[in-house]
GROMACS .gro file of C-alpha atoms in nm:
model
  424
    1MET     CA    1   1.472  -2.515   1.586
    2ASP     CA    2   1.275  -2.602   1.872
    3PHE     CA    3   0.964  -2.372   1.908
    4SER     CA    4   0.846  -2.518   2.254
    5GLU     CA    5   1.095  -2.267   2.396
    6PHE     CA    6   0.891  -1.990   2.284
    7PRO     CA    7   0.524  -2.006   2.424
    8PHE     CA    8   0.379  -1.751   2.191
    9LEU     CA    9   0.497  -1.941   1.885
   10THR     CA   10   0.377  -2.282   2.038
   11THR     CA   11   0.028  -2.147   2.125
   12PHE     CA   12   0.005  -2.004   1.757
   13THR     CA   13   0.139  -2.304   1.580
   14THR     CA   14  -0.138  -2.538   1.790
   15GLU     CA   15  -0.405  -2.312   1.644
   16GLY     CA   16  -0.295  -2.288   1.285
   17ILE     CA   17   0.049  -2.378   1.202
   18SER     CA   18   0.228  -2.709   1.270
   19SER     CA   19   0.602  -2.711   1.323
   20ASN     CA   20   0.668  -3.015   1.533
   21LEU     CA   21   0.951  -3.226   1.378
   22LYS     CA   22   0.855  -3.085   1.034
   23MET     CA   23   0.844  -2.752   0.839
   24TYR     CA   24   0.628  -2.460   0.906
   25ILE     CA   25   0.284  -2.553   0.733
   26VAL     CA   26  -0.089  -2.402   0.757
   27ASP     CA   27  -0.325  -2.662   0.857
   28SER     CA   28  -0.626  -2.504   1.002
   29ARG     CA   29  -0.915  -2.365   0.827
   30GLY     CA   30  -0.855  -2.010   1.022
   31GLY     CA   31  -0.497  -1.998   0.932
   32ALA     CA   32  -0.592  -2.060   0.550
   33ILE     CA   33  -0.871  -1.809   0.559
   34ALA     CA   34  -0.596  -1.533   0.701
   35CYS     CA   35  -0.359  -1.633   0.445
   36MET     CA   36  -0.643  -1.573   0.189
   37LEU     CA   37  -0.725  -1.232   0.305
   38LEU     CA   38  -0.360  -1.137   0.288
   39ALA     CA   39  -0.319  -1.247  -0.025
   40LEU     CA   40  -0.612  -1.087  -0.166
   41LEU     CA   41  -0.470  -0.746  -0.030
   42PHE     CA   42  -0.123  -0.796  -0.209
   43LEU     CA   43  -0.265  -0.943  -0.541
   44GLY     CA   44  -0.496  -0.670  -0.559
   45THR     CA   45  -0.248  -0.385  -0.498
   46TRP     CA   46   0.050  -0.479  -0.737
   47PRO     CA   47  -0.138  -0.437  -1.051
   48ALA     CA   48  -0.230  -0.099  -0.952
   49ILE     CA   49   0.144  -0.015  -0.905
   50LEU     CA   50   0.232  -0.140  -1.273
   51THR     CA   51  -0.060   0.058  -1.411
   52LEU     CA   52   0.065   0.374  -1.234
   53LEU     CA   53   0.407   0.335  -1.387
   54GLU     CA   54   0.250   0.277  -1.735
   55ARG     CA   55   0.043   0.590  -1.698
   56ARG     CA   56   0.351   0.777  -1.608
   57GLY     CA   57   0.516   0.693  -1.928
   58ARG     CA   58   0.770   0.414  -1.826
   59LEU     CA   59   0.792   0.114  -2.072
   60PRO     CA   60   0.614  -0.162  -1.961
   61GLN     CA   61   0.905  -0.386  -2.065
   62HIS     CA   62   1.131  -0.211  -1.830
   63THR     CA   63   0.877  -0.230  -1.530
   64TYR     CA   64   0.805  -0.606  -1.586
   65LEU     CA   65   1.173  -0.686  -1.594
   66ASP     CA   66   1.222  -0.539  -1.243
   67TYR     CA   67   0.899  -0.675  -1.124
   68THR     CA   68   1.004  -1.019  -1.235
   69ILE     CA   69   1.347  -0.990  -1.019
   70THR     CA   70   1.177  -0.946  -0.686
   71ASN     CA   71   0.895  -1.166  -0.767
   72LEU     CA   72   1.142  -1.457  -0.792
   73LEU     CA   73   1.317  -1.328  -0.499
   74SER     CA   74   1.002  -1.364  -0.278
   75ALA     CA   75   0.986  -1.721  -0.358
   76VAL     CA   76   1.344  -1.762  -0.258
   77ILE     CA   77   1.283  -1.587   0.087
   78ILE     CA   78   0.970  -1.814   0.145
   79ALA     CA   79   1.171  -2.123   0.052
   80PHE     CA   80   1.452  -2.070   0.293
   81THR     CA   81   1.224  -1.943   0.573
   82PHE     CA   82   0.894  -2.145   0.601
   83GLY     CA   83   1.043  -2.428   0.395
   84GLU     CA   84   1.350  -2.472   0.606
   85PHE     CA   85   1.198  -2.428   0.974
   86GLY     CA   86   1.189  -2.737   1.186
   87HIS     CA   87   1.353  -3.062   1.152
   88THR     CA   88   1.324  -3.267   0.829
   89ASN     CA   89   1.204  -3.621   0.797
   90ASP     CA   90   1.104  -3.869   0.535
   91ASP     CA   91   0.752  -3.789   0.503
   92LYS     CA   92   0.798  -3.413   0.518
   93PRO     CA   93   1.135  -3.314   0.406
   94ASN     CA   94   1.260  -2.953   0.405
   95PHE     CA   95   1.325  -2.735   0.097
   96LEU     CA   96   1.694  -2.821   0.037
   97VAL     CA   97   1.636  -3.201   0.083
   98GLN     CA   98   1.369  -3.205  -0.172
   99LEU     CA   99   1.589  -3.035  -0.435
  100SER     CA  100   1.768  -3.345  -0.482
  101GLN     CA  101   1.495  -3.593  -0.488
  102ASN     CA  102   1.346  -3.775  -0.788
  103ASN     CA  103   1.028  -3.563  -0.790
  104TRP     CA  104   1.053  -3.442  -1.137
  105PRO     CA  105   0.696  -3.510  -1.247
  106SER     CA  106   0.566  -3.273  -0.985
  107VAL     CA  107   0.841  -3.025  -1.060
  108LEU     CA  108   0.717  -2.999  -1.413
  109PHE     CA  109   0.368  -2.939  -1.302
  110ALA     CA  110   0.480  -2.643  -1.091
  111MET     CA  111   0.703  -2.511  -1.375
  112ALA     CA  112   0.406  -2.539  -1.616
  113GLY     CA  113   0.193  -2.352  -1.379
  114GLY     CA  114   0.452  -2.079  -1.364
  115VAL     CA  115   0.464  -2.051  -1.734
  116VAL     CA  116   0.084  -1.990  -1.769
  117LEU     CA  117   0.090  -1.742  -1.490
  118SER     CA  118   0.383  -1.536  -1.651
  119LEU     CA  119   0.194  -1.551  -1.989
  120GLY     CA  120  -0.109  -1.416  -1.802
  121ASN     CA  121   0.050  -1.144  -1.611
  122LEU     CA  122   0.248  -1.025  -1.920
  123SER     CA  123  -0.080  -0.987  -2.102
  124THR     CA  124  -0.271  -0.791  -1.840
  125GLN     CA  125   0.006  -0.524  -1.833
  126TYR     CA  126  -0.117  -0.433  -2.171
  127ALA     CA  127  -0.499  -0.493  -2.119
  128TRP     CA  128  -0.491  -0.247  -1.839
  129ALA     CA  129  -0.437   0.022  -2.076
  130PHE     CA  130  -0.702  -0.067  -2.319
  131VAL     CA  131  -0.979  -0.140  -2.088
  132GLY     CA  132  -0.862  -0.014  -1.745
  133LEU     CA  133  -0.727  -0.176  -1.443
  134SER     CA  134  -1.089  -0.261  -1.261
  135VAL     CA  135  -1.251  -0.428  -1.578
  136THR     CA  136  -0.932  -0.603  -1.657
  137GLU     CA  137  -0.917  -0.764  -1.321
  138VAL     CA  138  -1.277  -0.829  -1.303
  139ILE     CA  139  -1.278  -1.040  -1.621
  140THR     CA  140  -0.969  -1.216  -1.579
  141ALA     CA  141  -1.039  -1.314  -1.205
  142SER     CA  142  -1.384  -1.423  -1.312
  143ILE     CA  143  -1.261  -1.668  -1.589
  144THR     CA  144  -1.018  -1.779  -1.348
  145VAL     CA  145  -1.276  -1.885  -1.091
  146VAL     CA  146  -1.521  -2.040  -1.335
  147ILE     CA  147  -1.259  -2.263  -1.493
  148GLY     CA  148  -0.994  -2.298  -1.236
  149THR     CA  149  -1.206  -2.347  -0.921
  150THR     CA  150  -1.395  -2.609  -1.103
  151LEU     CA  151  -1.084  -2.806  -1.183
  152ASN     CA  152  -0.942  -2.733  -0.842
  153TYR     CA  153  -1.284  -2.895  -0.689
  154PHE     CA  154  -1.227  -3.225  -0.852
  155LEU     CA  155  -0.868  -3.235  -0.823
  156ASP     CA  156  -0.895  -3.199  -0.428
  157ASP     CA  157  -1.155  -3.481  -0.417
  158LYS     CA  158  -1.436  -3.260  -0.352
  159ILE     CA  159  -1.320  -3.161  -0.003
  160ASN     CA  160  -1.493  -2.820  -0.045
  161ARG     CA  161  -1.857  -2.816   0.003
  162ALA     CA  162  -2.017  -2.822  -0.339
  163GLU     CA  163  -2.353  -2.663  -0.257
  164ILE     CA  164  -2.174  -2.351  -0.121
  165LEU     CA  165  -1.877  -2.349  -0.376
  166PHE     CA  166  -2.068  -2.343  -0.693
  167PRO     CA  167  -2.307  -2.064  -0.612
  168GLY     CA  168  -1.994  -1.862  -0.549
  169VAL     CA  169  -1.876  -1.948  -0.906
  170ALA     CA  170  -2.204  -1.839  -1.030
  171CYS     CA  171  -2.158  -1.495  -0.842
  172PHE     CA  172  -1.810  -1.474  -1.001
  173LEU     CA  173  -1.985  -1.572  -1.357
  174ILE     CA  174  -2.249  -1.293  -1.307
  175ALA     CA  175  -1.945  -1.053  -1.212
  176VAL     CA  176  -1.765  -1.103  -1.526
  177CYS     CA  177  -2.075  -1.010  -1.725
  178LEU     CA  178  -2.140  -0.694  -1.536
  179GLY     CA  179  -1.778  -0.614  -1.572
  180SER     CA  180  -1.820  -0.614  -1.951
  181VAL     CA  181  -2.112  -0.405  -1.924
  182VAL     CA  182  -1.944  -0.171  -1.715
  183HIS     CA  183  -1.657  -0.120  -1.959
  184ALA     CA  184  -1.895  -0.065  -2.237
  185SER     CA  185  -2.102   0.190  -2.029
  186ASN     CA  186  -1.775   0.366  -1.934
  187ALA     CA  187  -1.650   0.368  -2.280
  188LYS     CA  188  -1.963   0.523  -2.401
  189ASP     CA  189  -1.935   0.798  -2.100
  190ASN     CA  190  -1.569   0.865  -2.240
  191GLN     CA  191  -1.679   0.927  -2.580
  192ALA     CA  192  -1.945   1.152  -2.487
  193LYS     CA  193  -1.688   1.351  -2.279
  194LEU     CA  194  -1.467   1.372  -2.596
  195ASP     CA  195  -1.764   1.450  -2.832
  196GLY     CA  196  -1.772   1.787  -2.630
  197LEU     CA  197  -1.423   1.881  -2.779
  198LYS     CA  198  -1.415   1.981  -3.131
  199GLY     CA  199  -1.363   1.703  -3.380
  200SER     CA  200  -1.394   1.425  -3.156
  201GLN     CA  201  -1.557   1.104  -3.297
  202ILE     CA  202  -1.545   0.733  -3.273
  203ASP     CA  203  -1.553   0.462  -3.533
  204LYS     CA  204  -1.804   0.180  -3.558
  205LYS     CA  205  -1.548  -0.054  -3.423
  206GLY     CA  206  -1.539   0.123  -3.108
  207SER     CA  207  -1.207   0.283  -3.134
  208ILE     CA  208  -1.127   0.667  -3.072
  209SER     CA  209  -0.941   0.841  -3.385
  210ASN     CA  210  -0.585   0.965  -3.359
  211GLU     CA  211  -0.753   1.266  -3.566
  212SER     CA  212  -0.989   1.334  -3.267
  213TYR     CA  213  -0.687   1.300  -3.022
  214ALA     CA  214  -0.484   1.570  -3.244
  215ILE     CA  215  -0.761   1.801  -3.259
  216SER     CA  216  -0.844   1.778  -2.900
  217LYS     CA  217  -0.506   1.815  -2.794
  218LYS     CA  218  -0.457   2.129  -3.017
  219ASP     CA  219  -0.763   2.270  -2.844
  220LEU     CA  220  -0.607   2.233  -2.491
  221GLU     CA  221  -0.265   2.387  -2.626
  222ASP     CA  222  -0.468   2.688  -2.772
  223GLY     CA  223  -0.607   2.796  -2.431
  224GLY     CA  224  -0.838   2.505  -2.306
  225GLY     CA  225  -0.588   2.391  -2.033
  226LYS     CA  226  -0.350   2.711  -1.967
  227GLY     CA  227  -0.105   2.459  -1.801
  228GLU     CA  228  -0.339   2.356  -1.514
  229LYS     CA  229  -0.369   1.990  -1.456
  230ALA     CA  230  -0.696   1.832  -1.587
  231LYS     CA  231  -0.944   1.707  -1.345
  232ALA     CA  232  -1.001   1.335  -1.340
  233GLY     CA  233  -1.295   1.233  -1.530
  234THR     CA  234  -1.294   1.511  -1.784
  235ALA     CA  235  -1.228   1.491  -2.161
  236SER     CA  236  -0.924   1.690  -2.091
  237PHE     CA  237  -0.794   1.427  -1.842
  238LEU     CA  238  -0.827   1.157  -2.104
  239ILE     CA  239  -0.637   1.338  -2.363
  240GLU     CA  240  -0.382   1.444  -2.092
  241LEU     CA  241  -0.343   1.063  -1.989
  242GLU     CA  242  -0.307   0.976  -2.369
  243SER     CA  243  -0.010   1.207  -2.414
  244GLN     CA  244   0.176   1.090  -2.103
  245ARG     CA  245   0.120   0.702  -2.096
  246ALA     CA  246   0.359   0.445  -2.255
  247ILE     CA  247   0.096   0.256  -2.449
  248LYS     CA  248  -0.101   0.482  -2.681
  249VAL     CA  249  -0.464   0.357  -2.696
  250PHE     CA  250  -0.634   0.618  -2.918
  251GLY     CA  251  -0.695   0.492  -3.260
  252LYS     CA  252  -0.700   0.124  -3.130
  253SER     CA  253  -1.011  -0.094  -3.094
  254THR     CA  254  -1.109  -0.150  -2.732
  255PHE     CA  255  -1.181  -0.509  -2.843
  256ILE     CA  256  -0.816  -0.583  -2.840
  257GLY     CA  257  -0.810  -0.532  -2.473
  258LEU     CA  258  -1.098  -0.765  -2.428
  259ALA     CA  259  -0.932  -1.010  -2.637
  260ILE     CA  260  -0.624  -0.986  -2.431
  261CYS     CA  261  -0.835  -1.020  -2.104
  262LEU     CA  262  -0.971  -1.343  -2.233
  263PHE     CA  263  -0.621  -1.496  -2.306
  264ALA     CA  264  -0.515  -1.399  -1.981
  265GLY     CA  265  -0.808  -1.523  -1.806
  266ILE     CA  266  -0.749  -1.869  -1.960
  267CYS     CA  267  -0.394  -1.876  -1.852
  268PHE     CA  268  -0.464  -1.768  -1.497
  269SER     CA  269  -0.731  -2.037  -1.467
  270LEU     CA  270  -0.478  -2.304  -1.539
  271PHE     CA  271  -0.179  -2.206  -1.302
  272SER     CA  272  -0.348  -2.302  -0.973
  273PRO     CA  273  -0.468  -2.652  -1.080
  274ALA     CA  274  -0.126  -2.716  -1.213
  275PHE     CA  275   0.023  -2.616  -0.870
  276ASN     CA  276  -0.249  -2.834  -0.717
  277LEU     CA  277  -0.103  -3.132  -0.918
  278ALA     CA  278   0.247  -3.050  -0.814
  279THR     CA  279   0.194  -3.056  -0.445
  280ASN     CA  280  -0.070  -3.322  -0.418
  281ASP     CA  281   0.002  -3.572  -0.686
  282GLN     CA  282  -0.343  -3.664  -0.763
  283TRP     CA  283  -0.223  -3.847  -1.091
  284ASN     CA  284   0.017  -4.056  -0.905
  285THR     CA  285   0.312  -3.958  -1.127
  286LEU     CA  286   0.582  -3.996  -0.840
  287ASP     CA  287   0.755  -4.315  -0.765
  288ASP     CA  288   0.654  -4.500  -0.438
  289GLY     CA  289   0.834  -4.367  -0.147
  290VAL     CA  290   0.887  -4.024  -0.293
  291PRO     CA  291   0.721  -3.748  -0.065
  292HIS     CA  292   0.515  -3.491  -0.242
  293LEU     CA  293   0.646  -3.151  -0.308
  294SER     CA  294   0.599  -2.904  -0.027
  295VAL     CA  295   0.422  -2.581  -0.108
  296TYR     CA  296   0.745  -2.397  -0.081
  297THR     CA  297   0.952  -2.616  -0.294
  298ALA     CA  298   0.667  -2.624  -0.562
  299PHE     CA  299   0.658  -2.242  -0.544
  300PHE     CA  300   1.022  -2.214  -0.603
  301TYR     CA  301   1.010  -2.407  -0.918
  302PHE     CA  302   0.694  -2.233  -1.011
  303SER     CA  303   0.864  -1.889  -0.970
  304CYS     CA  304   1.178  -1.996  -1.152
  305SER     CA  305   0.987  -2.081  -1.466
  306CYS     CA  306   0.766  -1.770  -1.421
  307PHE     CA  307   1.095  -1.587  -1.413
  308VAL     CA  308   1.254  -1.745  -1.702
  309ILE     CA  309   0.950  -1.695  -1.950
  310ALA     CA  310   0.922  -1.317  -1.829
  311ILE     CA  311   1.296  -1.252  -1.889
  312ILE     CA  312   1.281  -1.408  -2.250
  313LEU     CA  313   0.971  -1.259  -2.342
  314ASN     CA  314   1.044  -0.910  -2.223
  315ILE     CA  315   1.391  -0.881  -2.360
  316THR     CA  316   1.233  -0.983  -2.698
  317PHE     CA  317   0.999  -0.697  -2.645
  318LEU     CA  318   1.255  -0.457  -2.588
  319TYR     CA  319   1.379  -0.484  -2.949
  320HIS     CA  320   1.048  -0.594  -3.110
  321PRO     CA  321   0.778  -0.402  -2.915
  322ALA     CA  322   0.408  -0.462  -2.930
  323PHE     CA  323   0.142  -0.211  -2.996
  324ASN     CA  324   0.371   0.042  -3.146
  325LEU     CA  325   0.573   0.112  -2.826
  326PRO     CA  326   0.921   0.258  -2.879
  327LYS     CA  327   1.230   0.002  -2.918
  328SER     CA  328   1.451  -0.004  -2.616
  329SER     CA  329   1.766  -0.219  -2.532
  330ILE     CA  330   1.922  -0.367  -2.230
  331LYS     CA  331   2.127  -0.058  -2.181
  332ALA     CA  332   1.832   0.153  -2.166
  333TYR     CA  333   1.677  -0.067  -1.940
  334LEU     CA  334   1.954  -0.077  -1.685
  335ASN     CA  335   1.985   0.324  -1.699
  336ASP     CA  336   1.609   0.340  -1.642
  337TRP     CA  337   1.573   0.418  -1.277
  338GLU     CA  338   1.244   0.601  -1.287
  339GLY     CA  339   1.001   0.410  -1.097
  340ARG     CA  340   1.217   0.106  -1.038
  341GLY     CA  341   1.141   0.097  -0.673
  342TRP     CA  342   0.778   0.086  -0.737
  343ALA     CA  343   0.822  -0.199  -0.960
  344PHE     CA  344   1.034  -0.399  -0.727
  345LEU     CA  345   0.765  -0.349  -0.462
  346ALA     CA  346   0.505  -0.478  -0.712
  347GLY     CA  347   0.720  -0.801  -0.757
  348PHE     CA  348   0.739  -0.858  -0.382
  349LEU     CA  349   0.366  -0.811  -0.354
  350CYS     CA  350   0.266  -1.060  -0.628
  351GLY     CA  351   0.506  -1.282  -0.511
  352PHE     CA  352   0.419  -1.310  -0.153
  353GLY     CA  353   0.052  -1.300  -0.243
  354ASN     CA  354   0.097  -1.597  -0.459
  355GLY     CA  355   0.272  -1.775  -0.194
  356LEU     CA  356   0.005  -1.680   0.073
  357GLN     CA  357  -0.258  -1.816  -0.164
  358PHE     CA  358  -0.092  -2.147  -0.213
  359MET     CA  359  -0.040  -2.182   0.154
  360GLY     CA  360  -0.393  -2.135   0.222
  361GLY     CA  361  -0.495  -2.365  -0.065
  362GLN     CA  362  -0.294  -2.648   0.051
  363ALA     CA  363  -0.478  -2.645   0.388
  364ALA     CA  364  -0.828  -2.554   0.295
  365GLY     CA  365  -0.862  -2.661  -0.075
  366TYR     CA  366  -0.734  -2.476  -0.380
  367ALA     CA  367  -1.105  -2.417  -0.496
  368ALA     CA  368  -1.172  -2.222  -0.177
  369ALA     CA  369  -0.829  -2.035  -0.220
  370ASP     CA  370  -0.968  -1.902  -0.543
  371ALA     CA  371  -1.149  -1.661  -0.337
  372VAL     CA  372  -0.852  -1.425  -0.375
  373GLN     CA  373  -0.974  -1.376  -0.735
  374ALA     CA  374  -1.190  -1.127  -0.568
  375LEU     CA  375  -0.900  -0.885  -0.602
  376PRO     CA  376  -1.090  -0.652  -0.831
  377LEU     CA  377  -1.246  -0.515  -0.510
  378VAL     CA  378  -0.891  -0.405  -0.402
  379SER     CA  379  -0.794  -0.303  -0.781
  380THR     CA  380  -1.129  -0.086  -0.818
  381PHE     CA  381  -1.050   0.074  -0.488
  382TRP     CA  382  -0.707   0.178  -0.615
  383GLY     CA  383  -0.827   0.259  -0.964
  384VAL     CA  384  -1.090   0.508  -0.833
  385LEU     CA  385  -0.863   0.637  -0.574
  386ILE     CA  386  -0.525   0.679  -0.760
  387PHE     CA  387  -0.646   0.686  -1.139
  388GLY     CA  388  -0.965   0.851  -1.129
  389GLU     CA  389  -1.149   0.570  -1.307
  390TYR     CA  390  -1.531   0.627  -1.342
  391ARG     CA  391  -1.507   0.998  -1.226
  392LYS     CA  392  -1.780   1.212  -1.377
  393SER     CA  393  -1.939   0.865  -1.533
  394SER     CA  394  -2.309   0.827  -1.597
  395ARG     CA  395  -2.562   0.705  -1.327
  396ARG     CA  396  -2.586   0.394  -1.554
  397THR     CA  397  -2.223   0.312  -1.517
  398TYR     CA  398  -2.229   0.361  -1.147
  399VAL     CA  399  -2.523   0.124  -1.110
  400PHE     CA  400  -2.343  -0.162  -1.306
  401LEU     CA  401  -2.026  -0.084  -1.113
  402ILE     CA  402  -2.189  -0.129  -0.757
  403GLY     CA  403  -2.366  -0.449  -0.898
  404MET     CA  404  -2.041  -0.595  -1.013
  405LEU     CA  405  -1.859  -0.526  -0.681
  406SER     CA  406  -2.163  -0.664  -0.477
  407MET     CA  407  -2.139  -0.980  -0.687
  408PHE     CA  408  -1.765  -0.995  -0.588
  409ILE     CA  409  -1.833  -0.929  -0.211
  410VAL     CA  410  -2.084  -1.221  -0.219
  411ALA     CA  411  -1.874  -1.434  -0.416
  412VAL     CA  412  -1.564  -1.420  -0.196
  413GLY     CA  413  -1.752  -1.468   0.122
  414VAL     CA  414  -1.916  -1.775  -0.037
  415LEU     CA  415  -1.594  -1.933  -0.160
  416MET     CA  416  -1.427  -1.891   0.188
  417ALA     CA  417  -1.716  -2.034   0.343
  418SER     CA  418  -1.700  -2.348   0.129
  419SER     CA  419  -1.345  -2.418   0.267
  420GLY     CA  420  -1.278  -2.771   0.378
  421HIS     CA  421  -0.964  -2.943   0.553
  422ARG     CA  422  -0.736  -3.154   0.352
  423LYS     CA  423  -0.655  -3.502   0.491
  424ARG     CA  424  -0.283  -3.539   0.585
   0.00000   0.00000   0.00000
């Protein structure tokens, strides 16, 4: 395809995207930042959709299976569009050409990245129930930046400006500490609300008792609620939510959620460095003359392994569910159309968000592309707007929440400012 026939596209590609006799690639700092910002919006929105479905009572196994399908489909779409634009050549072969080349060391790095991302995403869908959407995203994103950004900085041969990059990493580290404090403060606020209802109590391990839930629910049935929907932020709302949601958290220690967040954060911190190795071969694992994987080919293999792991684990969880969820089956999943469209949308948002992050990282450095880990800014917005998180909380909680979000705003700006330019 000759883009010189289209003046608009020719002008656009000159500024940020190159397509002359090779595939469509982002190769400017401005184009990379545009990709990062769009990825930030997508990657901060899809968790809110899955959280919404869980709170409406849909089994997370069903939701995640739907999400996984469109997540893979997005990688296929990107590969057959951006990965096939332009003429192929020996230095930058197109997607289909690379499928038959001897590039398996890089393919394995890409697939390893997909495995750890799948494990991380699968874990967070349970963490959201225990500690909330906002805190989960804050903790996992901050761990990702502290570990993953440091690894990417050295893998990228220090193309990012260290004097700017690492202060940004420090801001993320402060944000994860504030996120933990926000969670503890909000949990204390919620318990104070529940204490206002008869028999409500919290044990020394930080878990709300099932007895408290049963008594408080009875109070509502005996006239406290009168069929009206509870207002967000009230004790009645917390109990109503518990009765509707798929994952029951009353009676379980909130430290379970924090432990899941830690595991997910470690997984997330490894997928971007693995993808970096897949596309740039810093360890020289490819034979001489074999071109590096393009972003689009690597993303295809990355998404395939992510898909396989997700299918295996979620089908297992259908018959052997975690956290006392009800058992299900493949037949029940196929017949469950409630919320399926939303789950498909979440998969597309995550898939295209990851693709845009990698496209930006290949141009400006994967360390700078970790700025998309400021996605809790978007997730917190949806958490407050849709789920009523932090409604009627204490002033102390609001102070910590504002501090946490402020650190993220500073961090994302600093990381984007550290963007470099990869040598071709």
